[in-house]
Amino acid sequence: MTDTNQERTEDDKAAFLEQLRSSIGGAVNAPLPARDAVNQAMIRHWSDAMTDFNPVYLDADHAAKSAHGDIVAPPAMLNAWGMPGLVPPEAASKQPGVQVYADLDAAGYTSVVATNSEHTYNRYLKLGELVHGSMSVVDVTAEKKTALGIGHFVTTRTEYTTASGEVIGAMTFRILKFKPGTGRMAQVADSDGTATPRTGRPKPGVSRDNRFFWDGIAEGELRIQKCDCGALHHPPMVRCPKCGAYDLGYVVASGRGKVYSHVEPVHPKARAFDYPLVVALIELEEGTRLLSNLVNLDEDQIKIGMDVEVVIQDCNGVELPVFRPVRPPRNETTLRFADVEVGDTLAPCPIPITPTLIVSTAIASRDYQDVHHDRDLAIKRGSPDIFMNILTSSGLSSRFVTDWAGPDAILKDLKIQLGVPNYPYDAMTMTGEVTSRTAGDNGGTVEVTIRGYNRMGNHLTGSISLDLPA
Ligand code: ZN
């Protein structure tokens, strides 16, 4: 009897998969126009949310003198133009992929998470152009057991054209449609994968001599003891070792410094600390050193002498000053192809993951999936909190690479694969390395391999190809 049930279940599964796969390679619908032509308002909203202030997207005078000759849309917005929005037009429900999604929803695979996005750009879009998307289903996998839950991966390909039919780009997109509550993630509340609560971090001993320091932390300041003779001391002392004075004041440090040395204790693990734990000696720009932690960096992303800045954050129950890399400034002059070598690395870029970032970027990319803005519904769907959408992961990757390459760099493709989610109150550090270089007629193309790392691991891995001028 059990065998029969089992057989029937397997038969049902096979029939269901056949139904899902019936749309593969089917006729592609007539190109579906975006709701709005490429416009400055949506670009500005995107740029603000992503903090991507490349002037070719925003400044008409600059854009006129650029390689583009006019304002262009950020290339990573490719699929944002055609997003259905909060109240989808009826035509959106007639796309072939949507039937697969509806069938999966009806069978209980109601949760969705995007896992891969690959863009290719034939050229950038200009203001006033109306993007049309033609989507086709490329693949539907058999049911798979994943950390998120039991589900099917669905791969689609969308070709983007202008009103006149010119192909301006394409996207291959992979999502997991899964049954909520069937994965490991749903049961795990703690980032280290255990349900046992951690013990709190040891509380600092506060005395008359160091109270100014902890008062400063409460105020969001890093205060360093300073004597009238000019000497700086940390940790605070009773008496100046240089001149012997007892009456000591302080200066508010800028919070900027460099990594002087670091060590990573691995064993035995103390439950009061979050791991990986990087203990670092920071040389502050004021000229003294401070023992602290480096956060949001994987071991191989840390370099002696790298620029870091303080962030005061809750470290398992205690507000402490810790350090993370400094966001590199946007390059205003475009790199030349000859200036770039294979093996060049991009300065690490920290991206604090705030609820505002997650929500504003989701809306700027016209992604109204509730898991990106509604915490209660996200929790109900088995996620510990809201999380970043994949268009934002693409947008931030594009920003990271173009801020390094400069405004006249032209993206040719952008490929990312997602790992662990970006939840609020974490930070992702982007790193990149030039992995190939191909000379062209005028300059050439370089490929940058990228990674975005948060405290749970890699949020994204991928690559971006871009043309650089000669
Ligand atoms: Zn002194």
Short mmCIF file of C-alpha atoms and ligand atoms in Angstrom, two decimals:
data_model
loop_
_atom_site.label_atom_id
_atom_site.label_comp_id
_atom_site.label_asym_id
_atom_site.label_seq_id
_atom_site.Cartn_x
_atom_site.Cartn_y
_atom_site.Cartn_z
CA MET A 1 0.00 0.00 0.00
CA THR A 2 2.84 2.30 0.92
CA ASP A 3 4.53 1.37 -2.35
CA THR A 4 1.42 2.28 -4.33
CA ASN A 5 1.17 5.64 -2.58
CA GLN A 6 4.83 6.25 -3.18
CA GLU A 7 4.44 5.32 -6.85
CA ARG A 8 1.43 7.54 -7.24
CA THR A 9 3.28 10.43 -5.61
CA GLU A 10 6.20 9.93 -7.98
CA ASP A 11 3.79 9.70 -10.92
CA ASP A 12 2.04 12.87 -9.76
CA LYS A 13 5.37 14.61 -9.47
CA ALA A 14 6.36 13.52 -12.96
CA ALA A 15 3.04 14.68 -14.41
CA PHE A 16 3.32 17.98 -12.58
CA LEU A 17 6.87 18.51 -13.84
CA GLU A 18 5.72 17.72 -17.36
CA GLN A 19 2.98 20.34 -17.00
CA LEU A 20 5.50 22.90 -15.72
CA ARG A 21 7.97 22.10 -18.46
CA SER A 22 5.36 22.37 -21.23
CA SER A 23 6.09 26.09 -21.50
CA ILE A 24 9.82 25.57 -22.19
CA GLY A 25 10.81 26.73 -25.63
CA GLY A 26 7.21 27.67 -26.35
CA ALA A 27 6.27 30.62 -28.48
CA VAL A 28 7.49 33.87 -27.02
CA ASN A 29 4.75 36.41 -26.45
CA ALA A 30 4.63 39.67 -28.33
CA PRO A 31 7.07 42.09 -26.69
CA LEU A 32 5.44 43.62 -23.60
CA PRO A 33 6.03 47.37 -23.29
CA ALA A 34 7.23 48.84 -20.00
CA ARG A 35 4.70 51.02 -18.17
CA ASP A 36 6.87 54.11 -18.60
CA ALA A 37 9.54 55.21 -21.03
CA VAL A 38 13.06 55.64 -19.66
CA ASN A 39 12.80 58.79 -17.56
CA GLN A 40 14.90 60.99 -15.31
CA ALA A 41 12.60 60.62 -12.28
CA MET A 42 13.00 56.85 -12.05
CA ILE A 43 16.75 57.15 -12.72
CA ARG A 44 17.09 59.74 -9.95
CA HIS A 45 15.12 57.58 -7.53
CA TRP A 46 17.37 54.61 -8.37
CA SER A 47 20.56 56.68 -8.05
CA ASP A 48 19.50 58.05 -4.65
CA ALA A 49 18.52 54.65 -3.30
CA MET A 50 21.71 52.96 -4.58
CA THR A 51 23.85 56.04 -3.76
CA ASP A 52 25.17 55.72 -7.32
CA PHE A 53 25.93 59.25 -8.46
CA ASN A 54 27.62 58.54 -11.78
CA PRO A 55 27.08 61.89 -13.60
CA VAL A 56 26.24 60.20 -16.93
CA TYR A 57 22.93 59.18 -15.30
CA LEU A 58 22.14 62.54 -13.73
CA ASP A 59 24.01 65.53 -15.12
CA ALA A 60 23.01 66.59 -18.65
CA ASP A 61 26.07 68.83 -19.15
CA HIS A 62 28.48 66.12 -18.05
CA ALA A 63 26.65 63.46 -20.06
CA ALA A 64 26.82 65.61 -23.22
CA LYS A 65 30.63 65.58 -23.02
CA SER A 66 30.82 61.88 -22.07
CA ALA A 67 31.24 58.79 -24.25
CA HIS A 68 27.42 58.53 -24.31
CA GLY A 69 26.71 62.07 -25.55
CA ASP A 70 23.52 62.24 -23.52
CA ILE A 71 21.95 61.14 -20.23
CA VAL A 72 21.78 57.34 -20.04
CA ALA A 73 19.99 55.00 -17.67
CA PRO A 74 22.08 52.90 -15.25
CA PRO A 75 22.55 49.64 -17.18
CA ALA A 76 21.54 47.52 -14.17
CA MET A 77 18.06 49.09 -14.44
CA LEU A 78 17.55 46.92 -17.58
CA ASN A 79 14.81 44.80 -15.99
CA ALA A 80 13.51 47.51 -13.65
CA TRP A 81 11.77 49.29 -16.55
CA GLY A 82 9.58 46.29 -17.27
CA MET A 83 8.77 45.37 -13.67
CA PRO A 84 5.00 45.10 -13.24
CA GLY A 85 4.82 47.51 -10.29
CA LEU A 86 2.33 47.47 -7.44
CA VAL A 87 -0.77 47.29 -9.64
CA PRO A 88 0.30 45.20 -12.65
CA PRO A 89 -1.27 45.91 -16.03
CA GLU A 90 -3.40 43.01 -17.26
CA ALA A 91 -1.01 42.21 -20.11
CA ALA A 92 1.68 41.26 -17.55
CA SER A 93 -0.33 38.16 -16.60
CA LYS A 94 -0.17 36.88 -20.18
CA GLN A 95 3.61 36.34 -20.20
CA PRO A 96 4.47 32.64 -20.60
CA GLY A 97 6.58 32.40 -17.44
CA VAL A 98 3.70 33.59 -15.35
CA GLN A 99 1.69 30.42 -16.04
CA VAL A 100 4.53 28.34 -14.59
CA TYR A 101 4.53 30.57 -11.51
CA ALA A 102 0.73 30.32 -11.19
CA ASP A 103 0.89 26.51 -11.44
CA LEU A 104 3.60 26.43 -8.77
CA ASP A 105 1.61 28.78 -6.52
CA ALA A 106 -1.46 26.56 -6.86
CA ALA A 107 0.62 23.53 -5.84
CA GLY A 108 1.86 25.24 -2.66
CA TYR A 109 5.22 26.54 -3.89
CA THR A 110 4.20 30.07 -2.93
CA SER A 111 7.52 31.53 -1.73
CA VAL A 112 9.99 32.93 -4.20
CA VAL A 113 13.63 33.88 -4.11
CA ALA A 114 15.82 34.97 -7.01
CA THR A 115 19.14 33.16 -7.26
CA ASN A 116 20.83 34.23 -10.51
CA SER A 117 20.70 37.25 -12.77
CA GLU A 118 22.73 37.67 -15.94
CA HIS A 119 22.46 40.86 -17.95
CA THR A 120 24.02 41.58 -21.32
CA TYR A 121 24.00 45.13 -22.62
CA ASN A 122 24.22 45.91 -26.33
CA ARG A 123 24.00 49.60 -25.52
CA TYR A 124 22.76 51.94 -22.80
CA LEU A 125 19.21 53.33 -22.84
CA LYS A 126 18.49 57.03 -23.32
CA LEU A 127 15.66 59.18 -21.96
CA GLY A 128 12.35 58.66 -23.76
CA GLU A 129 13.03 55.15 -25.05
CA LEU A 130 10.32 52.60 -24.33
CA VAL A 131 11.69 49.18 -23.40
CA HIS A 132 9.83 46.07 -24.52
CA GLY A 133 10.50 42.67 -22.94
CA SER A 134 9.90 39.23 -24.46
CA MET A 135 10.21 36.49 -21.88
CA SER A 136 10.53 32.79 -22.50
CA VAL A 137 10.92 29.87 -20.12
CA VAL A 138 14.32 28.22 -20.52
CA ASP A 139 14.21 25.55 -17.83
CA VAL A 140 12.22 24.17 -14.90
CA THR A 141 14.07 21.71 -12.66
CA ALA A 142 12.64 18.69 -10.91
CA GLU A 143 11.72 19.29 -7.26
CA LYS A 144 14.82 19.99 -5.15
CA LYS A 145 15.48 20.17 -1.44
CA THR A 146 17.28 23.42 -0.57
CA ALA A 147 18.18 25.21 2.66
CA LEU A 148 15.26 27.58 2.03
CA GLY A 149 12.77 24.85 1.31
CA ILE A 150 11.52 22.27 -1.18
CA GLY A 151 10.95 23.76 -4.59
CA HIS A 152 11.61 24.11 -8.30
CA PHE A 153 14.16 26.39 -9.97
CA VAL A 154 12.70 28.25 -12.95
CA THR A 155 15.00 29.89 -15.50
CA THR A 156 13.68 32.49 -17.91
CA ARG A 157 15.28 34.59 -20.62
CA THR A 158 14.01 38.03 -21.49
CA GLU A 159 15.09 39.91 -24.58
CA TYR A 160 14.76 43.68 -24.42
CA THR A 161 14.03 45.76 -27.49
CA THR A 162 13.13 49.34 -28.28
CA ALA A 163 9.84 50.34 -29.93
CA SER A 164 11.52 49.94 -33.34
CA GLY A 165 12.62 46.38 -32.51
CA GLU A 166 16.33 47.04 -31.89
CA VAL A 167 17.68 44.52 -29.38
CA ILE A 168 19.34 46.51 -26.59
CA GLY A 169 20.01 43.74 -24.06
CA ALA A 170 18.95 40.46 -22.52
CA MET A 171 18.56 38.85 -19.14
CA THR A 172 18.73 35.28 -17.97
CA PHE A 173 17.02 34.99 -14.61
CA ARG A 174 16.71 32.07 -12.21
CA ILE A 175 14.36 31.88 -9.27
CA LEU A 176 13.46 29.25 -6.70
CA LYS A 177 9.75 28.76 -6.08
CA PHE A 178 9.48 26.85 -2.80
CA LYS A 179 7.05 25.68 -0.12
CA PRO A 180 7.37 27.98 2.92
CA GLY A 181 8.48 26.35 6.17
CA THR A 182 10.08 23.31 4.51
CA GLY A 183 13.72 24.42 4.74
CA ARG A 184 16.43 24.56 7.37
CA MET A 185 16.52 28.37 7.34
CA ALA A 186 12.97 28.53 8.71
CA GLN A 187 13.99 26.78 11.89
CA VAL A 188 17.26 28.62 12.43
CA ALA A 189 16.97 31.95 14.17
CA ASP A 190 20.62 32.42 14.99
CA SER A 191 23.28 33.37 12.45
CA ASP A 192 25.73 30.76 13.72
CA GLY A 193 23.25 28.01 13.02
CA THR A 194 22.51 27.07 16.63
CA ALA A 195 19.38 27.70 18.61
CA THR A 196 21.27 28.10 21.92
CA PRO A 197 21.31 31.74 23.04
CA ARG A 198 24.76 33.27 23.31
CA THR A 199 26.00 34.72 26.55
CA GLY A 200 26.37 38.49 26.54
CA ARG A 201 29.69 40.13 25.82
CA PRO A 202 31.59 41.06 29.02
CA LYS A 203 30.64 44.56 30.19
CA PRO A 204 33.42 47.14 30.31
CA GLY A 205 34.69 48.31 33.70
CA VAL A 206 33.81 52.00 33.88
CA SER A 207 35.83 54.22 36.24
CA ARG A 208 36.37 57.95 36.75
CA ASP A 209 39.41 57.73 34.48
CA ASN A 210 37.68 56.17 31.47
CA ARG A 211 34.06 57.35 31.87
CA PHE A 212 34.56 60.02 29.18
CA PHE A 213 35.33 57.23 26.70
CA TRP A 214 32.12 55.27 27.40
CA ASP A 215 30.05 58.47 27.56
CA GLY A 216 31.46 59.20 24.10
CA ILE A 217 30.41 55.79 22.79
CA ALA A 218 26.87 56.47 24.07
CA GLU A 219 26.97 59.77 22.15
CA GLY A 220 28.31 58.07 19.02
CA GLU A 221 31.83 59.52 19.41
CA LEU A 222 35.23 57.95 19.65
CA ARG A 223 37.07 59.95 22.33
CA ILE A 224 40.80 59.64 22.87
CA GLN A 225 42.47 60.90 26.04
CA LYS A 226 44.66 63.92 25.44
CA CYS A 227 46.95 65.76 27.83
CA ASP A 228 47.58 69.52 27.67
CA CYS A 229 51.16 68.61 26.70
CA GLY A 230 49.78 67.09 23.51
CA ALA A 231 50.24 63.40 24.34
CA LEU A 232 47.44 60.99 23.34
CA HIS A 233 46.85 57.81 25.30
CA HIS A 234 44.64 54.83 24.75
CA PRO A 235 43.47 53.03 26.82
CA PRO A 236 42.91 56.00 29.18
CA MET A 237 45.41 56.46 31.99
CA VAL A 238 45.34 58.09 35.44
CA ARG A 239 48.39 60.20 34.78
CA CYS A 240 50.18 61.40 31.63
CA PRO A 241 53.25 59.19 31.17
CA LYS A 242 55.01 62.02 29.31
CA CYS A 243 54.61 65.04 31.62
CA GLY A 244 53.05 63.59 34.76
CA ALA A 245 49.86 65.67 34.68
CA TYR A 246 46.72 64.23 36.32
CA ASP A 247 44.13 66.53 34.80
CA LEU A 248 43.58 64.96 31.40
CA GLY A 249 41.05 65.85 28.70
CA TYR A 250 40.16 64.20 25.40
CA VAL A 251 39.77 64.80 21.69
CA VAL A 252 37.00 63.39 19.50
CA ALA A 253 38.76 61.19 16.96
CA SER A 254 37.73 61.39 13.30
CA GLY A 255 37.23 57.65 13.43
CA ARG A 256 39.49 57.14 10.44
CA GLY A 257 42.59 55.02 10.58
CA LYS A 258 44.60 52.19 9.10
CA VAL A 259 44.96 48.54 10.00
CA TYR A 260 48.29 48.20 11.81
CA SER A 261 48.03 44.48 12.57
CA HIS A 262 45.36 41.83 13.07
CA VAL A 263 44.80 38.34 14.37
CA GLU A 264 41.88 35.95 14.15
CA PRO A 265 41.31 33.81 17.26
CA VAL A 266 39.58 30.61 16.18
CA HIS A 267 39.84 28.13 19.05
CA PRO A 268 38.40 27.78 21.59
CA LYS A 269 35.35 29.84 20.68
CA ALA A 270 33.90 31.98 23.47
CA ARG A 271 30.12 32.19 23.28
CA ALA A 272 30.18 35.90 24.11
CA PHE A 273 31.68 36.75 20.72
CA ASP A 274 30.46 36.64 17.14
CA TYR A 275 32.64 34.65 14.75
CA PRO A 276 34.56 35.14 12.57
CA LEU A 277 36.24 37.40 15.11
CA VAL A 278 39.03 39.65 13.86
CA VAL A 279 41.01 41.48 16.53
CA ALA A 280 42.92 44.40 15.05
CA LEU A 281 45.23 47.16 16.14
CA ILE A 282 44.04 50.34 14.42
CA GLU A 283 46.36 53.29 13.88
CA LEU A 284 44.10 56.32 14.18
CA GLU A 285 44.86 59.37 12.04
CA GLU A 286 45.31 61.36 15.29
CA GLY A 287 48.43 59.28 15.88
CA THR A 288 47.57 56.74 18.53
CA ARG A 289 46.58 53.10 18.28
CA LEU A 290 43.44 51.38 19.43
CA LEU A 291 42.70 47.68 19.91
CA SER A 292 39.36 46.83 18.34
CA ASN A 293 37.60 44.47 15.97
CA LEU A 294 37.41 44.54 12.19
CA VAL A 295 33.93 43.72 10.93
CA ASN A 296 32.33 42.84 7.58
CA LEU A 297 35.57 41.55 6.11
CA ASP A 298 36.53 38.03 5.19
CA GLU A 299 40.06 37.07 6.19
CA ASP A 300 41.45 37.35 2.65
CA GLN A 301 39.92 40.83 2.22
CA ILE A 302 42.05 42.28 5.07
CA LYS A 303 45.28 44.06 4.20
CA ILE A 304 47.79 45.72 6.53
CA GLY A 305 47.56 49.47 5.99
CA MET A 306 44.03 49.40 4.57
CA ASP A 307 41.84 52.43 5.32
CA VAL A 308 39.16 51.80 7.91
CA GLU A 309 36.60 53.84 9.79
CA VAL A 310 34.88 53.43 13.12
CA VAL A 311 31.30 52.29 13.47
CA ILE A 312 29.72 52.06 16.91
CA GLN A 313 27.49 49.04 17.03
CA ASP A 314 25.85 46.56 19.33
CA CYS A 315 28.31 43.72 19.82
CA ASN A 316 26.17 41.08 21.47
CA GLY A 317 24.76 43.36 24.15
CA VAL A 318 27.51 46.01 24.42
CA GLU A 319 27.87 49.14 22.27
CA LEU A 320 31.47 49.09 21.04
CA PRO A 321 33.61 50.93 18.51
CA VAL A 322 34.57 48.51 15.73
CA PHE A 323 36.14 49.20 12.34
CA ARG A 324 35.20 48.50 8.74
CA PRO A 325 36.71 49.54 5.41
CA VAL A 326 36.07 53.05 4.11
CA ARG A 327 33.87 53.42 1.02
CA PRO A 328 36.30 54.29 -1.78
CA PRO A 329 35.63 57.68 -3.43
CA ARG A 330 33.95 57.68 -6.86
CA ASN A 331 36.53 57.95 -9.62
CA GLU A 332 35.78 61.07 -11.66
CA THR A 333 38.30 60.33 -14.42
CA THR A 334 37.80 57.12 -16.36
CA LEU A 335 40.53 54.48 -16.22
CA ARG A 336 42.34 53.84 -19.50
CA PHE A 337 42.57 50.29 -20.78
CA ALA A 338 46.39 50.51 -20.62
CA ASP A 339 46.21 51.43 -16.90
CA VAL A 340 44.53 48.17 -15.92
CA GLU A 341 46.30 44.85 -15.42
CA VAL A 342 45.01 41.36 -14.71
CA GLY A 343 45.31 40.88 -10.94
CA ASP A 344 44.51 44.51 -10.08
CA THR A 345 42.21 44.64 -7.07
CA LEU A 346 39.45 47.12 -6.32
CA ALA A 347 39.50 48.77 -2.87
CA PRO A 348 36.97 47.00 -0.62
CA CYS A 349 33.67 48.87 -0.39
CA PRO A 350 31.40 48.50 2.67
CA ILE A 351 27.65 48.76 2.17
CA PRO A 352 25.69 49.10 5.42
CA ILE A 353 22.46 47.14 5.03
CA THR A 354 19.75 49.29 6.58
CA PRO A 355 15.98 48.74 6.33
CA THR A 356 15.92 52.05 4.42
CA LEU A 357 18.40 50.71 1.86
CA ILE A 358 16.44 47.46 1.39
CA VAL A 359 13.05 49.15 1.08
CA SER A 360 14.08 52.20 -0.96
CA THR A 361 16.06 50.12 -3.47
CA ALA A 362 13.24 47.56 -3.80
CA ILE A 363 10.77 50.33 -4.60
CA ALA A 364 13.26 52.15 -6.86
CA SER A 365 13.53 48.92 -8.85
CA ARG A 366 9.71 48.59 -8.81
CA ASP A 367 9.89 45.33 -6.90
CA TYR A 368 6.88 45.18 -4.58
CA GLN A 369 7.42 41.62 -3.32
CA ASP A 370 6.36 41.88 0.34
CA VAL A 371 9.52 40.15 1.63
CA HIS A 372 11.50 43.26 0.63
CA HIS A 373 9.45 45.78 2.61
CA ASP A 374 7.08 44.12 5.09
CA ARG A 375 8.82 42.53 8.06
CA ASP A 376 5.74 40.78 9.48
CA LEU A 377 4.95 39.12 6.16
CA ALA A 378 8.62 38.24 5.59
CA ILE A 379 8.65 36.43 8.95
CA LYS A 380 5.37 34.71 8.13
CA ARG A 381 7.04 33.40 4.95
CA GLY A 382 9.86 31.84 6.97
CA SER A 383 12.48 34.59 6.69
CA PRO A 384 13.94 36.18 9.87
CA ASP A 385 13.46 39.67 8.41
CA ILE A 386 13.02 41.59 5.15
CA PHE A 387 15.91 41.05 2.72
CA MET A 388 17.52 42.78 -0.26
CA ASN A 389 16.12 42.07 -3.74
CA ILE A 390 18.30 40.83 -6.58
CA LEU A 391 17.93 44.01 -8.69
CA THR A 392 19.59 45.88 -5.83
CA SER A 393 22.41 43.34 -5.61
CA SER A 394 22.94 43.96 -9.36
CA GLY A 395 22.66 47.75 -8.94
CA LEU A 396 25.16 47.85 -6.09
CA SER A 397 27.57 45.61 -8.04
CA SER A 398 27.34 47.99 -10.99
CA ARG A 399 27.92 50.99 -8.71
CA PHE A 400 30.96 49.34 -7.11
CA VAL A 401 32.64 48.65 -10.45
CA THR A 402 31.75 51.94 -12.19
CA ASP A 403 32.81 53.99 -9.13
CA TRP A 404 36.22 52.32 -9.59
CA ALA A 405 36.35 52.51 -13.41
CA GLY A 406 34.93 56.02 -13.90
CA PRO A 407 31.97 57.53 -15.75
CA ASP A 408 33.02 56.65 -19.31
CA ALA A 409 33.39 52.94 -18.62
CA ILE A 410 30.68 51.00 -20.46
CA LEU A 411 29.24 47.84 -18.95
CA LYS A 412 28.84 44.94 -21.36
CA ASP A 413 27.47 42.35 -18.98
CA LEU A 414 26.71 41.82 -15.30
CA LYS A 415 26.34 38.31 -13.88
CA ILE A 416 25.59 37.52 -10.25
CA GLN A 417 24.72 34.46 -8.26
CA LEU A 418 23.20 34.95 -4.81
CA GLY A 419 24.19 33.07 -1.66
CA VAL A 420 23.11 34.13 1.82
CA PRO A 421 20.57 36.99 2.03
CA ASN A 422 21.32 40.60 2.99
CA TYR A 423 19.27 41.24 6.13
CA PRO A 424 18.98 44.62 7.92
CA TYR A 425 21.65 45.70 10.42
CA ASP A 426 24.38 43.73 8.67
CA ALA A 427 26.87 45.15 6.19
CA MET A 428 28.12 43.75 2.91
CA THR A 429 31.68 44.38 1.80
CA MET A 430 32.25 44.31 -1.95
CA THR A 431 35.63 43.26 -3.30
CA GLY A 432 36.75 42.79 -6.87
CA GLU A 433 39.69 41.73 -9.00
CA VAL A 434 40.49 42.15 -12.68
CA THR A 435 40.51 38.62 -14.09
CA SER A 436 40.80 39.15 -17.84
CA ARG A 437 41.74 41.81 -20.32
CA THR A 438 41.07 41.86 -24.08
CA ALA A 439 42.37 44.65 -26.31
CA GLY A 440 39.94 46.09 -28.84
CA ASP A 441 40.11 48.63 -31.66
CA ASN A 442 39.86 51.56 -29.27
CA GLY A 443 40.80 50.57 -25.73
CA GLY A 444 39.53 47.20 -24.65
CA THR A 445 37.37 45.06 -22.42
CA VAL A 446 38.20 43.99 -18.88
CA GLU A 447 36.40 41.48 -16.70
CA VAL A 448 36.14 42.11 -12.98
CA THR A 449 35.26 39.22 -10.69
CA ILE A 450 33.23 40.48 -7.74
CA ARG A 451 32.15 39.27 -4.34
CA GLY A 452 29.83 40.72 -1.70
CA TYR A 453 30.45 39.35 1.77
CA ASN A 454 28.26 39.75 4.88
CA ARG A 455 28.55 38.22 8.34
CA MET A 456 26.90 34.99 7.21
CA GLY A 457 29.11 34.50 4.14
CA ASN A 458 28.95 35.43 0.45
CA HIS A 459 25.79 37.31 -0.44
CA LEU A 460 26.85 37.43 -4.07
CA THR A 461 29.55 36.24 -6.42
CA GLY A 462 29.80 37.20 -10.04
CA SER A 463 31.53 39.15 -12.74
CA ILE A 464 31.16 42.34 -14.72
CA SER A 465 32.68 43.02 -18.15
CA LEU A 466 33.28 46.60 -19.17
CA ASP A 467 34.83 48.54 -22.01
CA LEU A 468 37.53 51.04 -21.13
CA PRO A 469 38.82 53.73 -23.51
CA ALA A 470 42.35 53.76 -24.96
ZN ZN B 1 51.12 65.29 29.33
#
